[in-house]
């Protein structure tokens, strides 16, 4: 069975500092990997995804994630965070065409 | 394109009552998904439709839960004889491309 672990429930970081949100997964088959973001009082939005090809994927707002098959990880990074990045971030995996398996989420708290 | 909409946004009901939620997907999307999210957890998959066919149901979906998608457009999720443990956020998502799900804002159910 697949599972997703987000090791940190909250990550506080100062504005303009770098951040890494960790995601590890377990699966016996090849997977597709996703990061979703949920801003306060809004629905989940797809941030970025890895389906195949380059293991480094980027979003339009400066986040990137790297698929590491040997470590079964898909950590999310940003070199310099902004107050507008305050949100909850969810890592998800699937090997099927419909069922996403989700981590518990990491709240990114930006300190001024 | 107005995105995925869900109605109502909030529902408070007494234990034992029936409730029904509605999801309107993005118009050209043929795939529709229901998830449930409790506080501090990531979403849990409930069920999946491709057009009007319900192709998969999670074991989480007890016989008190039923979902429909008549004519392959909007979908309803009904919970009969609600229990306090049903209190959660119910999320709907739709997709055209298999691995890119767009989420609605959710319906928050509180069972008293």
PDB file of C-alpha atoms in Angstrom:
ATOM      1  CA  UNK A   1       0.000   0.000   0.000  1.00  0.00           C
ATOM      2  CA  UNK A   2       1.097   3.524  -0.669  1.00  0.00           C
ATOM      3  CA  UNK A   3       1.603   6.110   2.047  1.00  0.00           C
ATOM      4  CA  UNK A   4       2.915   9.654   2.304  1.00  0.00           C
ATOM      5  CA  UNK A   5       4.736  11.176   5.253  1.00  0.00           C
ATOM      6  CA  UNK A   6       5.164  14.882   5.747  1.00  0.00           C
ATOM      7  CA  UNK A   7       7.577  15.047   8.612  1.00  0.00           C
ATOM      8  CA  UNK A   8       6.766  18.545   9.836  1.00  0.00           C
ATOM      9  CA  UNK A   9       3.299  19.697  10.774  1.00  0.00           C
ATOM     10  CA  UNK A  10       4.483  23.324  10.933  1.00  0.00           C
ATOM     11  CA  UNK A  11       7.523  25.119   9.564  1.00  0.00           C
ATOM     12  CA  UNK A  12       8.146  28.673  10.810  1.00  0.00           C
ATOM     13  CA  UNK A  13      10.593  30.698   8.734  1.00  0.00           C
ATOM     14  CA  UNK A  14      11.556  34.331   8.446  1.00  0.00           C
ATOM     15  CA  UNK A  15      10.530  36.273   5.369  1.00  0.00           C
ATOM     16  CA  UNK A  16      13.132  36.108   2.585  1.00  0.00           C
ATOM     17  CA  UNK A  17      14.759  33.041   4.134  1.00  0.00           C
ATOM     18  CA  UNK A  18      14.929  29.699   2.292  1.00  0.00           C
ATOM     19  CA  UNK A  19      12.561  26.865   3.166  1.00  0.00           C
ATOM     20  CA  UNK A  20      12.312  23.132   2.601  1.00  0.00           C
ATOM     21  CA  UNK A  21       9.127  21.149   3.231  1.00  0.00           C
ATOM     22  CA  UNK A  22       9.806  17.445   3.432  1.00  0.00           C
ATOM     23  CA  UNK A  23       7.794  14.662   1.843  1.00  0.00           C
ATOM     24  CA  UNK A  24       8.599  10.963   1.820  1.00  0.00           C
ATOM     25  CA  UNK A  25       6.499   8.250   0.283  1.00  0.00           C
ATOM     26  CA  UNK A  26       6.352   4.490   0.242  1.00  0.00           C
ATOM     27  CA  UNK A  27       5.264   2.520  -2.779  1.00  0.00           C
ATOM     28  CA  UNK A  28       6.214  -0.715  -4.460  1.00  0.00           C
ATOM     29  CA  UNK A  29       5.395   0.646  -7.903  1.00  0.00           C
ATOM     30  CA  UNK A  30       6.214   3.741  -9.893  1.00  0.00           C
ATOM     31  CA  UNK A  31       4.339   6.789  -8.724  1.00  0.00           C
ATOM     32  CA  UNK A  32       3.355  10.237  -9.794  1.00  0.00           C
ATOM     33  CA  UNK A  33       4.018  12.971  -7.237  1.00  0.00           C
ATOM     34  CA  UNK A  34       2.282  16.236  -6.484  1.00  0.00           C
ATOM     35  CA  UNK A  35       2.409  19.248  -4.213  1.00  0.00           C
ATOM     36  CA  UNK A  36      -0.824  21.083  -3.533  1.00  0.00           C
ATOM     37  CA  UNK A  37      -1.180  24.375  -1.652  1.00  0.00           C
ATOM     38  CA  UNK A  38      -4.145  25.568   0.384  1.00  0.00           C
ATOM     39  CA  UNK A  39      -4.199  29.276   1.165  1.00  0.00           C
ATOM     40  CA  UNK A  40      -6.325  30.406   4.128  1.00  0.00           C
ATOM     41  CA  UNK A  41     -10.040  29.980   3.403  1.00  0.00           C
ATOM     42  CA  UNK A  42      -9.406  28.691  -0.112  1.00  0.00           C
ATOM     43  CA  UNK A  43      -9.532  25.322  -1.863  1.00  0.00           C
ATOM     44  CA  UNK A  44      -6.577  23.111  -2.730  1.00  0.00           C
ATOM     45  CA  UNK A  45      -4.529  24.230  -5.741  1.00  0.00           C
ATOM     46  CA  UNK A  46      -2.002  22.172  -7.673  1.00  0.00           C
ATOM     47  CA  UNK A  47       1.437  23.712  -7.144  1.00  0.00           C
ATOM     48  CA  UNK A  48       3.613  21.318  -9.134  1.00  0.00           C
ATOM     49  CA  UNK A  49       3.803  17.717 -10.256  1.00  0.00           C
ATOM     50  CA  UNK A  50       6.264  15.054 -11.288  1.00  0.00           C
ATOM     51  CA  UNK A  51       5.043  12.552 -13.863  1.00  0.00           C
ATOM     52  CA  UNK A  52       8.233  11.604 -15.712  1.00  0.00           C
ATOM     53  CA  UNK A  53      11.355  13.103 -17.215  1.00  0.00           C
ATOM     54  CA  UNK A  54      13.430  15.667 -15.354  1.00  0.00           C
ATOM     55  CA  UNK A  55      13.453  14.979 -11.647  1.00  0.00           C
ATOM     56  CA  UNK A  56      13.443  18.687 -10.837  1.00  0.00           C
ATOM     57  CA  UNK A  57      10.114  20.411 -11.344  1.00  0.00           C
ATOM     58  CA  UNK A  58       9.272  24.062 -10.824  1.00  0.00           C
ATOM     59  CA  UNK A  59       6.199  26.146 -10.148  1.00  0.00           C
ATOM     60  CA  UNK A  60       5.432  29.601 -11.512  1.00  0.00           C
ATOM     61  CA  UNK A  61       5.865  31.243  -8.116  1.00  0.00           C
ATOM     62  CA  UNK A  62       9.403  30.112  -7.382  1.00  0.00           C
ATOM     63  CA  UNK A  63       8.893  26.759  -5.665  1.00  0.00           C
ATOM     64  CA  UNK A  64      10.703  23.672  -6.872  1.00  0.00           C
ATOM     65  CA  UNK A  65      10.645  20.002  -5.920  1.00  0.00           C
ATOM     66  CA  UNK A  66      13.043  17.197  -6.702  1.00  0.00           C
ATOM     67  CA  UNK A  67      12.038  13.587  -7.137  1.00  0.00           C
ATOM     68  CA  UNK A  68      14.602  11.323  -5.490  1.00  0.00           C
ATOM     69  CA  UNK A  69      13.750   7.709  -6.230  1.00  0.00           C
ATOM     70  CA  UNK A  70      16.481   6.185  -4.079  1.00  0.00           C
ATOM     71  CA  UNK A  71      15.376   8.157  -1.030  1.00  0.00           C
ATOM     72  CA  UNK A  72      11.674   8.006  -1.976  1.00  0.00           C
ATOM     73  CA  UNK A  73      11.399  11.726  -1.403  1.00  0.00           C
ATOM     74  CA  UNK A  74       9.845  14.717  -3.102  1.00  0.00           C
ATOM     75  CA  UNK A  75      10.860  17.687  -0.967  1.00  0.00           C
ATOM     76  CA  UNK A  76       9.569  21.170  -1.767  1.00  0.00           C
ATOM     77  CA  UNK A  77      11.952  24.124  -1.659  1.00  0.00           C
ATOM     78  CA  UNK A  78      11.953  27.856  -2.187  1.00  0.00           C
ATOM     79  CA  UNK A  79      15.105  29.979  -1.925  1.00  0.00           C
ATOM     80  CA  UNK A  80      13.333  33.061  -0.536  1.00  0.00           C
ATOM     81  CA  UNK A  81       9.833  33.030   0.935  1.00  0.00           C
ATOM     82  CA  UNK A  82       7.342  35.859   0.972  1.00  0.00           C
ATOM     83  CA  UNK A  83       4.524  36.573   3.377  1.00  0.00           C
ATOM     84  CA  UNK A  84       2.097  35.566   0.617  1.00  0.00           C
ATOM     85  CA  UNK A  85       3.464  32.009   0.762  1.00  0.00           C
ATOM     86  CA  UNK A  86       1.708  31.508   4.094  1.00  0.00           C
ATOM     87  CA  UNK A  87      -0.420  28.425   3.497  1.00  0.00           C
ATOM     88  CA  UNK A  88      -0.703  24.715   4.139  1.00  0.00           C
ATOM     89  CA  UNK A  89       1.178  22.502   1.720  1.00  0.00           C
ATOM     90  CA  UNK A  90       0.155  18.928   0.945  1.00  0.00           C
ATOM     91  CA  UNK A  91       2.217  16.244  -0.746  1.00  0.00           C
ATOM     92  CA  UNK A  92       0.320  13.538  -2.651  1.00  0.00           C
ATOM     93  CA  UNK A  93       1.153  10.441  -4.693  1.00  0.00           C
ATOM     94  CA  UNK A  94      -0.677   8.132  -7.042  1.00  0.00           C
ATOM     95  CA  UNK A  95       0.080   5.224  -9.289  1.00  0.00           C
ATOM     96  CA  UNK A  96      -3.452   4.967 -10.594  1.00  0.00           C
ATOM     97  CA  UNK A  97      -5.581   7.212 -12.711  1.00  0.00           C
ATOM     98  CA  UNK A  98      -7.720   8.563  -9.948  1.00  0.00           C
ATOM     99  CA  UNK A  99      -6.823   7.983  -6.321  1.00  0.00           C
ATOM    100  CA  UNK A 100      -4.448  10.457  -4.708  1.00  0.00           C
ATOM    101  CA  UNK A 101      -2.855   9.419  -1.419  1.00  0.00           C
ATOM    102  CA  UNK A 102      -2.132  12.452   0.735  1.00  0.00           C
ATOM    103  CA  UNK A 103       0.220  13.492   3.465  1.00  0.00           C
ATOM    104  CA  UNK A 104      -1.098  15.228   6.564  1.00  0.00           C
ATOM    105  CA  UNK A 105       0.075  18.647   5.404  1.00  0.00           C
ATOM    106  CA  UNK A 106       2.681  21.171   6.532  1.00  0.00           C
ATOM    107  CA  UNK A 107       1.718  24.663   7.613  1.00  0.00           C
ATOM    108  CA  UNK A 108       4.239  27.209   6.381  1.00  0.00           C
ATOM    109  CA  UNK A 109       4.355  30.139   8.794  1.00  0.00           C
ATOM    110  CA  UNK A 110       6.206  33.216   7.600  1.00  0.00           C
ATOM    111  CA  UNK A 111       7.622  35.434  10.337  1.00  0.00           C
ATOM    112  CA  UNK A 112       8.150  39.105   9.470  1.00  0.00           C
TER     113      UNK A 112
ATOM    114  CA  UNK B   1     -14.323  29.108 -16.377  1.00  0.00           C
ATOM    115  CA  UNK B   2     -15.563  29.542 -12.852  1.00  0.00           C
ATOM    116  CA  UNK B   3     -13.798  26.533 -11.387  1.00  0.00           C
ATOM    117  CA  UNK B   4     -15.288  23.763  -9.292  1.00  0.00           C
ATOM    118  CA  UNK B   5     -18.149  24.908  -7.094  1.00  0.00           C
ATOM    119  CA  UNK B   6     -19.680  23.203  -4.083  1.00  0.00           C
ATOM    120  CA  UNK B   7     -22.905  23.858  -2.270  1.00  0.00           C
ATOM    121  CA  UNK B   8     -23.491  24.473   0.560  1.00  0.00           C
ATOM    122  CA  UNK B   9     -20.210  25.762   1.932  1.00  0.00           C
ATOM    123  CA  UNK B  10     -21.261  24.970   5.494  1.00  0.00           C
ATOM    124  CA  UNK B  11     -23.828  22.580   6.899  1.00  0.00           C
ATOM    125  CA  UNK B  12     -24.780  22.026  10.501  1.00  0.00           C
ATOM    126  CA  UNK B  13     -27.060  19.093  11.158  1.00  0.00           C
ATOM    127  CA  UNK B  14     -28.245  17.004  14.054  1.00  0.00           C
ATOM    128  CA  UNK B  15     -27.160  13.434  14.455  1.00  0.00           C
ATOM    129  CA  UNK B  16     -29.433  11.072  12.579  1.00  0.00           C
ATOM    130  CA  UNK B  17     -30.453  13.543   9.894  1.00  0.00           C
ATOM    131  CA  UNK B  18     -29.691  13.099   6.201  1.00  0.00           C
ATOM    132  CA  UNK B  19     -27.601  15.627   4.288  1.00  0.00           C
ATOM    133  CA  UNK B  20     -26.849  16.109   0.607  1.00  0.00           C
ATOM    134  CA  UNK B  21     -23.995  18.056  -0.928  1.00  0.00           C
ATOM    135  CA  UNK B  22     -23.646  19.194  -4.506  1.00  0.00           C
ATOM    136  CA  UNK B  23     -20.569  19.586  -6.675  1.00  0.00           C
ATOM    137  CA  UNK B  24     -20.461  21.331 -10.041  1.00  0.00           C
ATOM    138  CA  UNK B  25     -17.228  20.465 -11.864  1.00  0.00           C
ATOM    139  CA  UNK B  26     -15.458  22.493 -14.514  1.00  0.00           C
ATOM    140  CA  UNK B  27     -17.713  22.079 -17.514  1.00  0.00           C
ATOM    141  CA  UNK B  28     -15.460  20.117 -19.858  1.00  0.00           C
ATOM    142  CA  UNK B  29     -14.067  17.816 -17.154  1.00  0.00           C
ATOM    143  CA  UNK B  30     -15.258  14.205 -17.426  1.00  0.00           C
ATOM    144  CA  UNK B  31     -13.660  12.978 -14.198  1.00  0.00           C
ATOM    145  CA  UNK B  32     -15.005  13.844 -10.771  1.00  0.00           C
ATOM    146  CA  UNK B  33     -13.711  12.908  -7.328  1.00  0.00           C
ATOM    147  CA  UNK B  34     -14.955  13.175  -3.754  1.00  0.00           C
ATOM    148  CA  UNK B  35     -12.589  13.396  -0.781  1.00  0.00           C
ATOM    149  CA  UNK B  36     -13.066  13.887   2.944  1.00  0.00           C
ATOM    150  CA  UNK B  37     -10.676  15.906   5.093  1.00  0.00           C
ATOM    151  CA  UNK B  38     -10.606  16.043   8.869  1.00  0.00           C
ATOM    152  CA  UNK B  39      -8.686  18.545  10.961  1.00  0.00           C
ATOM    153  CA  UNK B  40      -4.945  18.039  10.831  1.00  0.00           C
ATOM    154  CA  UNK B  41      -5.107  15.426   8.106  1.00  0.00           C
ATOM    155  CA  UNK B  42      -4.779  15.344   4.378  1.00  0.00           C
ATOM    156  CA  UNK B  43      -7.775  14.499   2.212  1.00  0.00           C
ATOM    157  CA  UNK B  44      -8.976  10.892   2.038  1.00  0.00           C
ATOM    158  CA  UNK B  45     -10.318   9.517  -1.228  1.00  0.00           C
ATOM    159  CA  UNK B  46     -13.996   8.582  -1.172  1.00  0.00           C
ATOM    160  CA  UNK B  47     -15.137   7.930  -4.726  1.00  0.00           C
ATOM    161  CA  UNK B  48     -14.461   8.596  -8.400  1.00  0.00           C
ATOM    162  CA  UNK B  49     -16.651   9.084 -11.461  1.00  0.00           C
ATOM    163  CA  UNK B  50     -15.751   9.022 -15.094  1.00  0.00           C
ATOM    164  CA  UNK B  51     -18.643  10.660 -16.866  1.00  0.00           C
ATOM    165  CA  UNK B  52     -21.733   9.212 -15.141  1.00  0.00           C
ATOM    166  CA  UNK B  53     -20.106   5.927 -14.133  1.00  0.00           C
ATOM    167  CA  UNK B  54     -18.931   5.500 -10.544  1.00  0.00           C
ATOM    168  CA  UNK B  55     -15.740   3.536 -11.114  1.00  0.00           C
ATOM    169  CA  UNK B  56     -14.321   3.308  -7.624  1.00  0.00           C
ATOM    170  CA  UNK B  57     -15.481   3.612  -4.035  1.00  0.00           C
ATOM    171  CA  UNK B  58     -13.242   3.664  -1.004  1.00  0.00           C
ATOM    172  CA  UNK B  59     -13.862   1.276   1.862  1.00  0.00           C
ATOM    173  CA  UNK B  60     -14.241   4.490   3.887  1.00  0.00           C
ATOM    174  CA  UNK B  61     -17.551   5.005   2.124  1.00  0.00           C
ATOM    175  CA  UNK B  62     -19.983   3.116   4.330  1.00  0.00           C
ATOM    176  CA  UNK B  63     -23.435   2.143   3.150  1.00  0.00           C
ATOM    177  CA  UNK B  64     -24.750   5.382   4.667  1.00  0.00           C
ATOM    178  CA  UNK B  65     -22.907   7.280   1.950  1.00  0.00           C
ATOM    179  CA  UNK B  66     -24.048   7.420  -1.646  1.00  0.00           C
ATOM    180  CA  UNK B  67     -22.844   9.473  -4.564  1.00  0.00           C
ATOM    181  CA  UNK B  68     -24.344  10.076  -7.960  1.00  0.00           C
ATOM    182  CA  UNK B  69     -23.429  11.890 -11.112  1.00  0.00           C
ATOM    183  CA  UNK B  70     -26.475  11.862 -13.364  1.00  0.00           C
ATOM    184  CA  UNK B  71     -25.748  12.766 -16.970  1.00  0.00           C
ATOM    185  CA  UNK B  72     -22.072  13.093 -16.197  1.00  0.00           C
ATOM    186  CA  UNK B  73     -22.326  16.698 -15.079  1.00  0.00           C
ATOM    187  CA  UNK B  74     -22.878  17.740 -11.447  1.00  0.00           C
ATOM    188  CA  UNK B  75     -22.562  15.238  -8.625  1.00  0.00           C
ATOM    189  CA  UNK B  76     -24.274  14.773  -5.280  1.00  0.00           C
ATOM    190  CA  UNK B  77     -22.986  13.127  -2.137  1.00  0.00           C
ATOM    191  CA  UNK B  78     -25.625  12.041   0.361  1.00  0.00           C
ATOM    192  CA  UNK B  79     -24.989  10.936   3.918  1.00  0.00           C
ATOM    193  CA  UNK B  80     -27.872   9.173   5.642  1.00  0.00           C
ATOM    194  CA  UNK B  81     -28.338   8.970   9.408  1.00  0.00           C
ATOM    195  CA  UNK B  82     -25.388  11.259  10.075  1.00  0.00           C
ATOM    196  CA  UNK B  83     -23.053  10.524  12.974  1.00  0.00           C
ATOM    197  CA  UNK B  84     -20.699  12.851  14.826  1.00  0.00           C
ATOM    198  CA  UNK B  85     -17.784  11.089  13.184  1.00  0.00           C
ATOM    199  CA  UNK B  86     -19.026  12.329   9.815  1.00  0.00           C
ATOM    200  CA  UNK B  87     -18.046  15.883  10.762  1.00  0.00           C
ATOM    201  CA  UNK B  88     -15.394  16.882   8.236  1.00  0.00           C
ATOM    202  CA  UNK B  89     -14.692  18.943   5.147  1.00  0.00           C
ATOM    203  CA  UNK B  90     -16.025  17.250   2.025  1.00  0.00           C
ATOM    204  CA  UNK B  91     -14.012  18.117  -1.056  1.00  0.00           C
ATOM    205  CA  UNK B  92     -14.901  17.696  -4.692  1.00  0.00           C
ATOM    206  CA  UNK B  93     -12.381  17.767  -7.526  1.00  0.00           C
ATOM    207  CA  UNK B  94     -12.630  17.393 -11.281  1.00  0.00           C
ATOM    208  CA  UNK B  95     -10.138  16.757 -14.041  1.00  0.00           C
ATOM    209  CA  UNK B  96      -9.774  16.403 -17.762  1.00  0.00           C
ATOM    210  CA  UNK B  97      -6.165  15.358 -17.772  1.00  0.00           C
ATOM    211  CA  UNK B  98      -5.908  12.402 -15.428  1.00  0.00           C
ATOM    212  CA  UNK B  99      -3.192  13.730 -13.190  1.00  0.00           C
ATOM    213  CA  UNK B 100      -4.335  17.283 -12.701  1.00  0.00           C
ATOM    214  CA  UNK B 101      -7.256  17.555 -10.304  1.00  0.00           C
ATOM    215  CA  UNK B 102      -8.931  20.903  -9.643  1.00  0.00           C
ATOM    216  CA  UNK B 103     -10.572  21.257  -6.262  1.00  0.00           C
ATOM    217  CA  UNK B 104     -13.632  23.109  -5.093  1.00  0.00           C
ATOM    218  CA  UNK B 105     -13.728  25.110  -1.838  1.00  0.00           C
ATOM    219  CA  UNK B 106     -15.319  22.235   0.061  1.00  0.00           C
ATOM    220  CA  UNK B 107     -18.409  21.764   2.210  1.00  0.00           C
ATOM    221  CA  UNK B 108     -17.810  21.823   5.946  1.00  0.00           C
ATOM    222  CA  UNK B 109     -20.193  19.461   7.752  1.00  0.00           C
ATOM    223  CA  UNK B 110     -20.752  19.707  11.483  1.00  0.00           C
ATOM    224  CA  UNK B 111     -22.892  17.031  13.110  1.00  0.00           C
ATOM    225  CA  UNK B 112     -24.166  17.974  16.556  1.00  0.00           C
TER     226      UNK B 112
END
